[in-house]
XYZ file of C-alpha atoms in Angstrom:
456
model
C 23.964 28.574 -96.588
C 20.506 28.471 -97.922
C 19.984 25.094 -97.301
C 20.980 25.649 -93.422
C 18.682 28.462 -92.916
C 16.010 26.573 -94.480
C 17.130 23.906 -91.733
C 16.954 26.073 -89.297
C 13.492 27.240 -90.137
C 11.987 23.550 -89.761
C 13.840 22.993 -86.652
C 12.057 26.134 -84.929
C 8.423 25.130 -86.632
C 9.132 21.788 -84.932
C 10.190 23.181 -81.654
C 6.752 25.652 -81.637
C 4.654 22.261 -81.465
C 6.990 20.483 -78.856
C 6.309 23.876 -76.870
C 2.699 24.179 -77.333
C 2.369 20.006 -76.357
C 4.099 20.683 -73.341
C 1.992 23.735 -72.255
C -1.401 22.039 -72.807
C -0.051 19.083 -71.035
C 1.201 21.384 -68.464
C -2.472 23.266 -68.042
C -4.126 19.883 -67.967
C -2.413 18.421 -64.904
C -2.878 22.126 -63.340
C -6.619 21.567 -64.025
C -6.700 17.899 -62.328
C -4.840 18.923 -59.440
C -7.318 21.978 -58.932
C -10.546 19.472 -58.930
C -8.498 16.974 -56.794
C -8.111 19.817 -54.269
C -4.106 18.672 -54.466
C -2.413 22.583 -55.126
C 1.360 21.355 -56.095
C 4.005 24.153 -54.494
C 7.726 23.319 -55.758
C 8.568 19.707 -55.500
C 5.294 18.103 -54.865
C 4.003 16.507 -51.279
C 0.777 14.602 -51.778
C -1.996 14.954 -49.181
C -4.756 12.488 -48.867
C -7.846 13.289 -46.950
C -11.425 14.271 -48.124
C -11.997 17.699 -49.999
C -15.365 18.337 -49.090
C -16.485 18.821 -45.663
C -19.495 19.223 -43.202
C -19.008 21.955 -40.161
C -17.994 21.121 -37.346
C -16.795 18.105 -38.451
C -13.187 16.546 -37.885
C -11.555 14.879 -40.119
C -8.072 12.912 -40.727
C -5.033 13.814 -43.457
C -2.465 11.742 -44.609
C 1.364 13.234 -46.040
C 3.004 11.295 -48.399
C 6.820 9.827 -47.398
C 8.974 13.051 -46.854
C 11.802 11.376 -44.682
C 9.446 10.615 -41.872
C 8.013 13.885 -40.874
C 6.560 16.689 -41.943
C 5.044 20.586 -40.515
C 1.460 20.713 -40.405
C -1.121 23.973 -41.029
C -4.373 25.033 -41.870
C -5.381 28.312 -43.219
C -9.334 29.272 -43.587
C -12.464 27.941 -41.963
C -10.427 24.969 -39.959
C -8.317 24.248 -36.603
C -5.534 22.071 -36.770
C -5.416 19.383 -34.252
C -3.244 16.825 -32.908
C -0.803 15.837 -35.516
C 1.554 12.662 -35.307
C 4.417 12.223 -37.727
C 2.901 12.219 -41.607
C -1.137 12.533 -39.919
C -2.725 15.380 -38.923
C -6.341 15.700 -37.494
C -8.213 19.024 -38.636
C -11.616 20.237 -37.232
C -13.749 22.664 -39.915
C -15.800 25.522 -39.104
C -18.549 27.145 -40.707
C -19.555 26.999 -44.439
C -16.859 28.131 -46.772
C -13.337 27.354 -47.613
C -9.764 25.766 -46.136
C -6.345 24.691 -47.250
C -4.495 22.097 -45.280
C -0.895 22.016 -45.772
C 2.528 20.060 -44.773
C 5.667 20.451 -45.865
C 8.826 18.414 -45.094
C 12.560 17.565 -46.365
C 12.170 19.897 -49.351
C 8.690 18.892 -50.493
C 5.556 21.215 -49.792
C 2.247 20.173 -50.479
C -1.095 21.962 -49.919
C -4.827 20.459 -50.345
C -8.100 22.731 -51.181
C -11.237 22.203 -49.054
C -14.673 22.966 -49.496
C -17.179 23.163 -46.258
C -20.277 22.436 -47.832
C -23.493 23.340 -46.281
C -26.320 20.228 -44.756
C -30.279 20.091 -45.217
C -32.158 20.881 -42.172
C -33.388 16.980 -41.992
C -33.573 15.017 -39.257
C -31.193 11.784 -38.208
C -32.311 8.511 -40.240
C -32.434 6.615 -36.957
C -33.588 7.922 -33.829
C -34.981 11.319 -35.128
C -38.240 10.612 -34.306
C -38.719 9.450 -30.416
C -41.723 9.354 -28.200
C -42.280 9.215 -24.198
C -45.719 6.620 -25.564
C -46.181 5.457 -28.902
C -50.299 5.280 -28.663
C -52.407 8.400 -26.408
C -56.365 8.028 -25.841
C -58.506 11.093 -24.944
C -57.097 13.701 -23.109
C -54.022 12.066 -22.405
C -50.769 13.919 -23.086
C -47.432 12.697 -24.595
C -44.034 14.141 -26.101
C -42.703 13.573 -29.098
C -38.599 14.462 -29.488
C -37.204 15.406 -33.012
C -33.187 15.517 -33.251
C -31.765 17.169 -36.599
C -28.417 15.888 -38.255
C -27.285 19.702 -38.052
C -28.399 22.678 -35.416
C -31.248 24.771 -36.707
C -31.936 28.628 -37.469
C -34.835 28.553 -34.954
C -37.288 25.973 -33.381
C -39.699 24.084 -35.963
C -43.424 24.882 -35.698
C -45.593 21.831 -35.871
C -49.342 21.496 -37.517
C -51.250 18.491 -38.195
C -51.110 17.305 -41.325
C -54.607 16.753 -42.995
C -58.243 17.252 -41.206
C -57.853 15.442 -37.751
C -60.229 15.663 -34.415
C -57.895 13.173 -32.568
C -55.813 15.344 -30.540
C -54.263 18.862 -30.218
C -50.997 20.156 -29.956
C -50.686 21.226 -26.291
C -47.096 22.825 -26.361
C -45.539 23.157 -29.672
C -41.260 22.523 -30.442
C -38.967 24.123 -28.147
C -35.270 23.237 -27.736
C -34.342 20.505 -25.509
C -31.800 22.437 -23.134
C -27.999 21.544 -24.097
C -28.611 20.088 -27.551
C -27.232 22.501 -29.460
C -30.446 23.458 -31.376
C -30.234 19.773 -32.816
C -33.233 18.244 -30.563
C -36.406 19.788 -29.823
C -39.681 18.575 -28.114
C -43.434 19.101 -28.023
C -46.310 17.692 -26.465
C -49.524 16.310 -28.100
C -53.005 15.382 -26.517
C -55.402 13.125 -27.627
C -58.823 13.614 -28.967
C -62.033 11.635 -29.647
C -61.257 10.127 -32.402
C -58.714 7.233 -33.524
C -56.063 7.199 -36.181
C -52.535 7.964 -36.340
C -51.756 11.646 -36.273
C -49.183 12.998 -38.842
C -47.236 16.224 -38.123
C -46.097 18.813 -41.258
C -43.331 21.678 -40.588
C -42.984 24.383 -42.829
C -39.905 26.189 -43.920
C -37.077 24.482 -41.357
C -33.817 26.056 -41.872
C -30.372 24.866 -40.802
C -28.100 26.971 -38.945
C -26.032 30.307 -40.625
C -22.901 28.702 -39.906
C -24.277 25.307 -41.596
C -25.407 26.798 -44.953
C -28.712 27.985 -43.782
C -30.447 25.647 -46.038
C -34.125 25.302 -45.983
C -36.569 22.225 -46.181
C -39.744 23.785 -47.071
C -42.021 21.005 -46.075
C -40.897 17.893 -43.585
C -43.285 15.958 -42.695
C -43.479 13.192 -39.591
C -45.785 10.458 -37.927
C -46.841 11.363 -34.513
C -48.890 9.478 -32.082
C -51.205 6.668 -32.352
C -54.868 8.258 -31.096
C -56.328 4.814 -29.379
C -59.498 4.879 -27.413
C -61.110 1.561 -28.035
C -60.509 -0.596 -25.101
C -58.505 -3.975 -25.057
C -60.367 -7.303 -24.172
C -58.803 -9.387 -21.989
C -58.917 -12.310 -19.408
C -57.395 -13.395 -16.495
C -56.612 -17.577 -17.050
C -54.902 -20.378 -14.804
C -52.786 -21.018 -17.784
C -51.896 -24.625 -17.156
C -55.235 -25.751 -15.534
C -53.569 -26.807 -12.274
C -56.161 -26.839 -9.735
C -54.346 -28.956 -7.093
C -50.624 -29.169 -6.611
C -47.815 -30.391 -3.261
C -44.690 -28.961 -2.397
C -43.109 -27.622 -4.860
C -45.428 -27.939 -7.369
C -46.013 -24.321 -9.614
C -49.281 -23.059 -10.966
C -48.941 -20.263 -14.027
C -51.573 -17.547 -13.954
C -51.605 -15.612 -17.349
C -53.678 -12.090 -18.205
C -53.993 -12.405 -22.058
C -55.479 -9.461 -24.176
C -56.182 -8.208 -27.711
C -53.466 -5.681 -27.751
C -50.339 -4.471 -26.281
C -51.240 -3.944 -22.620
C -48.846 -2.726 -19.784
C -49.850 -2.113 -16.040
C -50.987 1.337 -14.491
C -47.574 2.381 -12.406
C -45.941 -0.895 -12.930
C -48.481 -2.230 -10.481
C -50.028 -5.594 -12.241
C -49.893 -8.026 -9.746
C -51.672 -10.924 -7.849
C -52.802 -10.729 -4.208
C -52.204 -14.166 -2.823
C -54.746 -15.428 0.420
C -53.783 -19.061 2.201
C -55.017 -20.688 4.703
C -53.165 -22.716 7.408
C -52.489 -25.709 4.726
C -50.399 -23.368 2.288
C -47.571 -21.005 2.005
C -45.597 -18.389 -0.231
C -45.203 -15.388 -1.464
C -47.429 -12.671 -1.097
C -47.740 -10.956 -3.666
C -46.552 -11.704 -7.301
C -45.731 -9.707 -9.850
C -47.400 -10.273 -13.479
C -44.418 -10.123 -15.877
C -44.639 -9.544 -19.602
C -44.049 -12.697 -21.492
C -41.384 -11.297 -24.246
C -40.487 -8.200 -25.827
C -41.869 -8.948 -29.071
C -45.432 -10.174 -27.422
C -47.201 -7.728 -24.344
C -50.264 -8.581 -25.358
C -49.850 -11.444 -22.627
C -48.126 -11.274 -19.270
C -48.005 -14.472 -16.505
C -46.578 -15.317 -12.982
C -45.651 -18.480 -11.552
C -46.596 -19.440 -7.991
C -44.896 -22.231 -6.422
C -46.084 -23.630 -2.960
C -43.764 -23.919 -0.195
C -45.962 -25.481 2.295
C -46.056 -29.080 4.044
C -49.654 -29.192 4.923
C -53.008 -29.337 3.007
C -55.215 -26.654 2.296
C -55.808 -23.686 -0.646
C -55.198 -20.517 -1.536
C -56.639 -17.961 -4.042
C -55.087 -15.991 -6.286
C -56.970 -12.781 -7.322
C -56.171 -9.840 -9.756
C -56.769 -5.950 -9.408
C -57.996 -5.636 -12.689
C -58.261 -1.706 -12.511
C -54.631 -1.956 -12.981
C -54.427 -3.314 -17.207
C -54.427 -1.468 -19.236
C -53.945 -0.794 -22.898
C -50.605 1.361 -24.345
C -52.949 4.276 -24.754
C -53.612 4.031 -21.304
C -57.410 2.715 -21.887
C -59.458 0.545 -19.568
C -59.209 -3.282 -20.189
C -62.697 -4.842 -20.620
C -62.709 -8.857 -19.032
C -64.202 -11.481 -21.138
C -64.697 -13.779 -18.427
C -64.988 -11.483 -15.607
C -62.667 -13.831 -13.761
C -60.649 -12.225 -11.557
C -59.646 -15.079 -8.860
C -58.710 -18.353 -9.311
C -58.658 -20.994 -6.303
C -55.690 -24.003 -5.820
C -56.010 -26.750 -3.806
C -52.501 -27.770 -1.526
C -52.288 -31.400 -1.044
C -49.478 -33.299 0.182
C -50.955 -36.030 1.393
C -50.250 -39.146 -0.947
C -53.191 -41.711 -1.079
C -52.299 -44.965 0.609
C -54.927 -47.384 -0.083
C -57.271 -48.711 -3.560
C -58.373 -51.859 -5.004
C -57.358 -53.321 -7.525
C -58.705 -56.716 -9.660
C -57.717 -58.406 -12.786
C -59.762 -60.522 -14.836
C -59.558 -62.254 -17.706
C -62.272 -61.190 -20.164
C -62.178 -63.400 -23.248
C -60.070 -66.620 -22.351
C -60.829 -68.119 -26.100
C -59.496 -65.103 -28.566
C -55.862 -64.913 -29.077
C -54.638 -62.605 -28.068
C -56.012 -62.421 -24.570
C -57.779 -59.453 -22.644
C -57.872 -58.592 -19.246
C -59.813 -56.103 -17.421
C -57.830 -54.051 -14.501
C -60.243 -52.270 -12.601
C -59.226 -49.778 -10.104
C -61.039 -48.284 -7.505
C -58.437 -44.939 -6.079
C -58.680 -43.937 -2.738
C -58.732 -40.056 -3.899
C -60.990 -38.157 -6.374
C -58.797 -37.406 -9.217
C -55.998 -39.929 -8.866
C -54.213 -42.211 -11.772
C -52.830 -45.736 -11.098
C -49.348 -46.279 -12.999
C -48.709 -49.778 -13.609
C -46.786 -52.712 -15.645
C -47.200 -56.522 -16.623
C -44.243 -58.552 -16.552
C -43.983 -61.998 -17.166
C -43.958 -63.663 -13.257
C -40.193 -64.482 -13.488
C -38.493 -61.132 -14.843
C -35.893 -59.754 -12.627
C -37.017 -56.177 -12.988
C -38.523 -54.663 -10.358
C -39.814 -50.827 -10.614
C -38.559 -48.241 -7.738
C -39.926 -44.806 -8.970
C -43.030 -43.645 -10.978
C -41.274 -43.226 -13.830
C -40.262 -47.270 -14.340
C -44.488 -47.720 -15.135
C -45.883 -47.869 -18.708
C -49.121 -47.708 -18.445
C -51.626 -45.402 -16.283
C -55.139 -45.344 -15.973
C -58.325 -45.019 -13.631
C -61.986 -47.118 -13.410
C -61.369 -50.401 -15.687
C -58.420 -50.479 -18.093
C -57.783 -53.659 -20.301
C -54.589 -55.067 -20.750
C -54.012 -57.157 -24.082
C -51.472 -60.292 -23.797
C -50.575 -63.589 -25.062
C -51.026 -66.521 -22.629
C -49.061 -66.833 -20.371
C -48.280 -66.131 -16.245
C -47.585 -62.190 -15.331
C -47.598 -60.183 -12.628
C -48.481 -56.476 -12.217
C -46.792 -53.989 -10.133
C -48.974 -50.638 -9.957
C -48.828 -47.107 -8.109
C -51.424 -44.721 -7.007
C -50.476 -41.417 -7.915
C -52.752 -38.650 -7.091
C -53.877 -35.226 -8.908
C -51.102 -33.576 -6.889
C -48.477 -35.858 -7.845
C -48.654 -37.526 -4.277
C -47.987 -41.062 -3.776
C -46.917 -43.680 -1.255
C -43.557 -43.894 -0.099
C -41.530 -46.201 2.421
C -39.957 -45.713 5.582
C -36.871 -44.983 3.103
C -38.284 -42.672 1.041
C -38.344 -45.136 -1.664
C -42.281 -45.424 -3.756
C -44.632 -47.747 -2.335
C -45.000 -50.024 -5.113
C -47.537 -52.687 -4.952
C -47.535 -56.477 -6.528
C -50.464 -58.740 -7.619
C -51.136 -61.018 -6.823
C -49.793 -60.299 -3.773
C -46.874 -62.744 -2.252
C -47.778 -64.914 0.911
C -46.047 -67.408 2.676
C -43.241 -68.720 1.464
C -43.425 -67.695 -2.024
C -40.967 -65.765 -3.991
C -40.417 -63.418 -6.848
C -40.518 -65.764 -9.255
C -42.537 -68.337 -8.501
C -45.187 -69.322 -11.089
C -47.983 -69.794 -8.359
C -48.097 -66.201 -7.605
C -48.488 -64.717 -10.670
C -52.070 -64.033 -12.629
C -52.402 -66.914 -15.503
C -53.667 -65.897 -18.923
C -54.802 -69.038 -20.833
């Protein structure tokens, strides 16, 4: 009997630390659940979703498996939404507290939310936005802030630092409809250049979204430009003549970002009888990453010869600031000739220079009918089958006396007078007037050695 009791006593010691195990493993899983957010009720029903929240935010919760459905509701600062089988969408209110929770086929589950409050700062991209990035003096621009969150009460702007180069005409007032998220203000520029900072004091977020304050946020404003941009008006390619269908590109180039007064920049086009096409032409900027130079193409549609002039309204470039462009040449009109008339007649002579020297050189001289004009040509031995059709069979161009280094040997030359308009001679069937020398007579042919030029 004593031995039993004594039994009995280390059986209940024993059973005291099983007890007190189980009870501190008990209040640690109670404590993990709590900072999970997960509250277990009965036989457990896990809920995934976030625990902490922003207001006015909506956000999506997911049941665990509890036979395909389960009942969804929120108590607190939230709004259930739609719900769909073992997913529920919930929408939060102001700052403070919520529970979602679902039960289904026996389980219950229940998850803790906290609506935390948001700094009165505004949106990483786009939060800064104005109507014109650079203002000179006395011009006037707006500048747009939009917050992540609404705000107490409209910011109040000041410049940052000691600045003469503009004033604050109108200072932040809500843009209507935003929700106290977006407000606007409008600055005018001084004398001076630089780029103007801003500095709010004290900007507090909404009641509802913690009513947290940023005590100083600070933000770039406007460029303050008035130094003028230098610029010139150019015929870009150097085309002075051109026929049908030939293009000349006309290019205003300056020393900054320039844009046109009212989208206006454009050339005023004069012809005479000879020429044709559009009227007017509109200067376009060149890319997005480069307005510092804009150009226009003109292409002639007329038949005839003659010219035309293109001129610019200068008064209408100007800088991003909205300064005066100064022109360095004071160019403002440039004048094309039209010529389709192809050239029809030259001489030509080939002579051999140096008949001991190997190899052998012989001087082409060409006389062209037009100022301006290039003679395409090309030696081939006097019995070669080819025969060039088009401009673009010749290897070799020139103008006054050209020489032409061979062995010894017979050739003949076919050449092409092309002039500064890219006009030449052309058949009855359109084909290129191509000439020979020497020229055939009688009853010679292509390849016979007694018309061809001999190199000894």
């Amino acid at each position: 009997m004593i031995k039993l009791r004594q039994m009995r006593g280390r059986l209940s010691g024993l059973s005291k630390v099983i007890l007190s195990s189980a009870l501190l493993l008990f209040i640690t899983v109670a404590c993990e659940d709590d900072e999970s957010g997960q509250n277990n009720v009965g036989d457990v029903l896990y809920i995934d979703g976030p625990s902490g929240v922003t207001p006015m935010s909506t956000q999506t919760f997911t049941a665990s498996e509890a036979g395909g459905s389960v009942s969804w509701s929120v108590t607190g600062n939230a709004t259930l939404g739609t719900t769909d089988g073992l997913t529920a969408e919930v929408t939060f209110g102001a700052v403070g507290t919520a529970t979602v929770n679902a039960s289904g086929n026996g389980l219950e589950g229940a998850r803790a939310i906290t609506i935390n409050g948001v700094e009165a700062a505004l949106l990483e991209e786009g939060g800064v936005a104005f109507s014109n990035a650079s203002v000179n003096n006395g011009g006037s621009e707006t500048v747009t802030l939009t917050f992540a969150g609404p705000l107490a009460s409209a910011p109040t702007l000041a410049f940052e630092g000691d600045f003469t180069a503009g004033t604050i005409t109108s200072n932040f007032a809500e843009v209507s409809g935003s929700g106290m998220t977006k407000f606007i203000a409008t600055i005018t520029g001084g004398t001076g250049n630089g780029q103007l900072q801003g500095r709010m004091l004290n900007v507090t977020a909404a009641a509802d979204y913690g009513g947290g304050v940023t005590d100083t946020l600070r933000v770039n404003l406007h460029a303050v430009d008035n130094v003028k941009p230098l610029a010139k008006f150019e015929n870009a390619d150097g085309v002075t003549v051109v026929n049908k269908g030939g293009s000349v590109k006309f290019m205003v180039s300056a020393s900054e970002a320039i844009r046109a007064v009212k989208d206006s920049m454009k050339l005023a086009l004069d012809y005479d009888a000879g020429s044709a096409g559009a009227d007017t032409l509109l200067l376009l900027s060149q890319s997005e990453d480069d307005a510092s130079v804009w150009y226009t193409t003109w292409t002639n549609t007329a038949d005839g010869d003659g010219s035309f002039t293109a001129t610019l309204d200068q008064s209408t470039v100007i800088d991003i600031a909205s300064n005066d462009a100064l022109w360095d040449p004071a160019t403002s009109m440039f004048n094309v000739a039209v010529d389709n008339t192809a050239p029809t007649a030259f001489t030509l002579t080939a002579t051999e220079n140096d008949p001991v020297d190997e190899p052998r050189v012989v001087d082409v001289v060409t006389v062209a009918e037009e100022v301006g004009s290039t003679v395409h040509w090309i030696w081939l031995p006097y019995n070669s089958q080819f025969t060039p059709e088009s401009p673009a069979d010749f290897d070799g161009e020139g103008a006054g006396t050209t020489k032409f280094v061979a062995s010894a040997g017979n050739y003949k030359l076919f050449y092409l007078e092309v002039d500064a308009a890219g006009n030449y001679d052309v058949n009855e069937d359109g084909t290129a007037a191509i000439k020979r020398f020497p020229v055939l007579t009688g009853e010679q042919e292509e390849g016979d050695k007694d018309a061809s030029i001999e190199i000894k």
